[in-house]
Amino acid sequence: MLSRLSLGLLASAISVAALPAIAQEDGSADDLGVMSISLKDVVKPTFGFQGALQGAGTPNQAGIGGFLPLSVGENSVFFFDALANVNFADSGNDSSIINTKVAGTTISTSSRLGYRWLNSDRSWMYGLNAGYDSRPMNTGDADTGVKVSNKRSVFFQQFAFNAEAVSDSLNFNAYILFPIGDTEQQLNSVYDGGALDTYGLDVGYFITPVVNASVGYYYQKGDLGSADGSGVLGRVAYQISNGLTAGMNISYDEAFETRISADIKIRFGGANTTAQRKEVQQQPVINVLTSTPINREVRVHDCCFG
């Protein structure tokens, strides 16, 4: 069932985006000037910083990252993207993984190898990427009031796959997060934790070229079945200036209930000139060619041990 679900999510992101009827609502790609842009001038390496507040199974974190185009064609780019984040302790008495509070400080990593391409009239961008994510995790007290001992440091990891489709108005993102290795580990004398398989699809709309609102559905399973179930999420992202993006997220599922988080990303580099950078910012189909792939967190949930 899960394999059919994951394949269906990936197929839907591309098949829906391929509908020609919605490809150009406000004029042709030529009218928008997108055909005159040379990708070799605007698809350049970027690097910078990112940070996020704790969410549903994810920690408070901040770190560095970079996007490296390995090969740029007339309408395509083959790229590598990497992140390294310092994971901090959970805020107050609120566990990001349900019961056990995450303690600082560890360093998580994420890498993606991907290919993105434009259709013939540059009205849509399609992309595929895959990679590996790691998450060491230190544990602290429980936020339930239960006394715990033998607090352990554990290590989780996953493979991830992502398919995306973006036009000037719509965007689709389907993803699979697949934990590997020791996916269930004892955290302390009372609770164990598990990395979650997650299968999701997000659908977004560009309110303006720099404001994107999206809604999504995901199915998660893991932690000995205690986290199995569906969830929904919403996100609003605002590209404040070229290279600076802030976002707000809200999610709900039965395991984590309602979670609200925020994130920020700063990237330097990119197009050769200021004029080109401003032009790219107004062209979502071109702008997304150098965007950092999303859905890269190893999500963890804990429940009573044994």
Coordinates of C-alpha atoms in Angstrom, one line a residue, residues 62-172:
A62 CA 21.0 26.9 12.3
G63 CA 23.7 26.3 9.8
I64 CA 25.4 26.8 6.5
G65 CA 24.6 25.6 3.0
G66 CA 25.4 25.9 -0.6
F67 CA 24.1 25.2 -4.1
L68 CA 26.6 24.2 -6.8
P69 CA 25.6 23.8 -10.5
L70 CA 27.6 21.0 -12.0
S71 CA 26.5 21.5 -15.6
V72 CA 24.3 24.2 -17.1
G73 CA 22.6 23.7 -20.4
E74 CA 20.4 25.9 -22.5
N75 CA 17.3 24.8 -20.5
S76 CA 18.6 22.6 -17.8
V77 CA 20.9 22.3 -14.8
F78 CA 22.5 19.4 -13.0
F79 CA 23.4 20.3 -9.4
F80 CA 24.7 19.4 -6.0
D81 CA 23.3 21.0 -2.8
A82 CA 24.6 20.5 0.8
L83 CA 23.6 21.7 4.3
A84 CA 25.2 21.3 7.7
N85 CA 23.1 22.5 10.7
V86 CA 23.8 22.8 14.4
N87 CA 20.9 21.3 16.3
F88 CA 20.0 23.0 19.5
A89 CA 18.0 21.9 22.6
D90 CA 14.3 22.0 22.6
S91 CA 12.6 25.2 23.8
G92 CA 11.4 25.4 27.4
N93 CA 9.6 22.3 28.5
D94 CA 8.2 21.5 25.0
S95 CA 9.6 18.3 23.4
S96 CA 9.9 18.4 19.6
I97 CA 9.6 14.6 19.5
I98 CA 6.6 14.3 21.9
N99 CA 8.0 13.1 25.3
T100 CA 11.8 13.3 25.6
K101 CA 13.3 16.7 25.2
V102 CA 16.1 17.0 22.7
A103 CA 19.3 18.3 24.2
G104 CA 22.0 20.3 22.3
T105 CA 24.3 20.3 20.6
T106 CA 24.8 18.1 17.5
I107 CA 25.5 18.6 13.8
S108 CA 23.2 17.2 11.2
T109 CA 24.0 17.0 7.5
S110 CA 22.0 16.9 4.2
S111 CA 23.1 16.4 0.6
R112 CA 21.1 16.4 -2.7
L113 CA 22.1 15.6 -6.2
G114 CA 19.5 16.7 -8.7
Y115 CA 18.5 17.7 -12.2
R116 CA 16.1 20.5 -13.2
W117 CA 14.9 21.4 -16.7
L118 CA 12.5 23.8 -18.4
N119 CA 9.9 22.9 -21.0
S120 CA 10.2 24.2 -24.6
D121 CA 8.5 27.6 -23.9
R122 CA 9.9 27.9 -20.3
S123 CA 6.4 28.0 -18.8
W124 CA 7.2 25.1 -16.5
M125 CA 10.3 23.9 -14.6
Y126 CA 10.5 20.2 -13.6
G127 CA 13.0 18.6 -11.2
L128 CA 14.2 15.4 -9.6
N129 CA 16.6 15.2 -6.7
A130 CA 17.7 12.6 -4.2
G131 CA 20.2 12.4 -1.3
Y132 CA 21.2 11.4 2.2
D133 CA 20.4 13.1 5.5
S134 CA 22.0 12.4 9.0
R135 CA 20.9 13.4 12.5
P136 CA 22.8 12.7 15.7
M137 CA 20.6 13.5 18.7
N138 CA 21.4 14.1 22.3
T139 CA 18.5 13.5 24.8
G140 CA 17.5 15.2 28.0
D141 CA 14.7 15.0 30.5
A142 CA 11.1 14.2 29.7
D143 CA 8.5 17.0 29.4
T144 CA 5.9 14.7 30.9
G145 CA 7.2 14.9 34.4
V146 CA 8.3 11.3 34.3
K147 CA 11.8 10.8 35.8
V148 CA 14.2 9.2 33.3
S149 CA 17.7 7.9 33.6
N150 CA 20.3 6.5 31.2
K151 CA 19.9 9.4 28.8
R152 CA 21.5 8.4 25.5
S153 CA 22.9 10.0 22.4
V154 CA 21.6 8.3 19.2
F155 CA 22.1 8.6 15.5
F156 CA 19.4 8.5 12.7
Q157 CA 19.8 8.7 9.0
Q158 CA 17.7 8.5 5.8
F159 CA 17.5 8.5 2.1
A160 CA 15.2 11.0 0.4
F161 CA 13.7 11.5 -3.0
N162 CA 11.9 14.6 -4.3
A163 CA 10.0 15.5 -7.5
E164 CA 9.0 19.1 -8.3
A165 CA 7.1 21.1 -10.9
V166 CA 6.9 24.9 -10.9
S167 CA 5.1 27.5 -13.2
D168 CA 4.7 31.2 -12.7
S169 CA 1.6 30.6 -10.7
L170 CA 1.6 27.0 -9.4
N171 CA 4.1 24.7 -7.8
F172 CA 4.0 21.0 -6.8

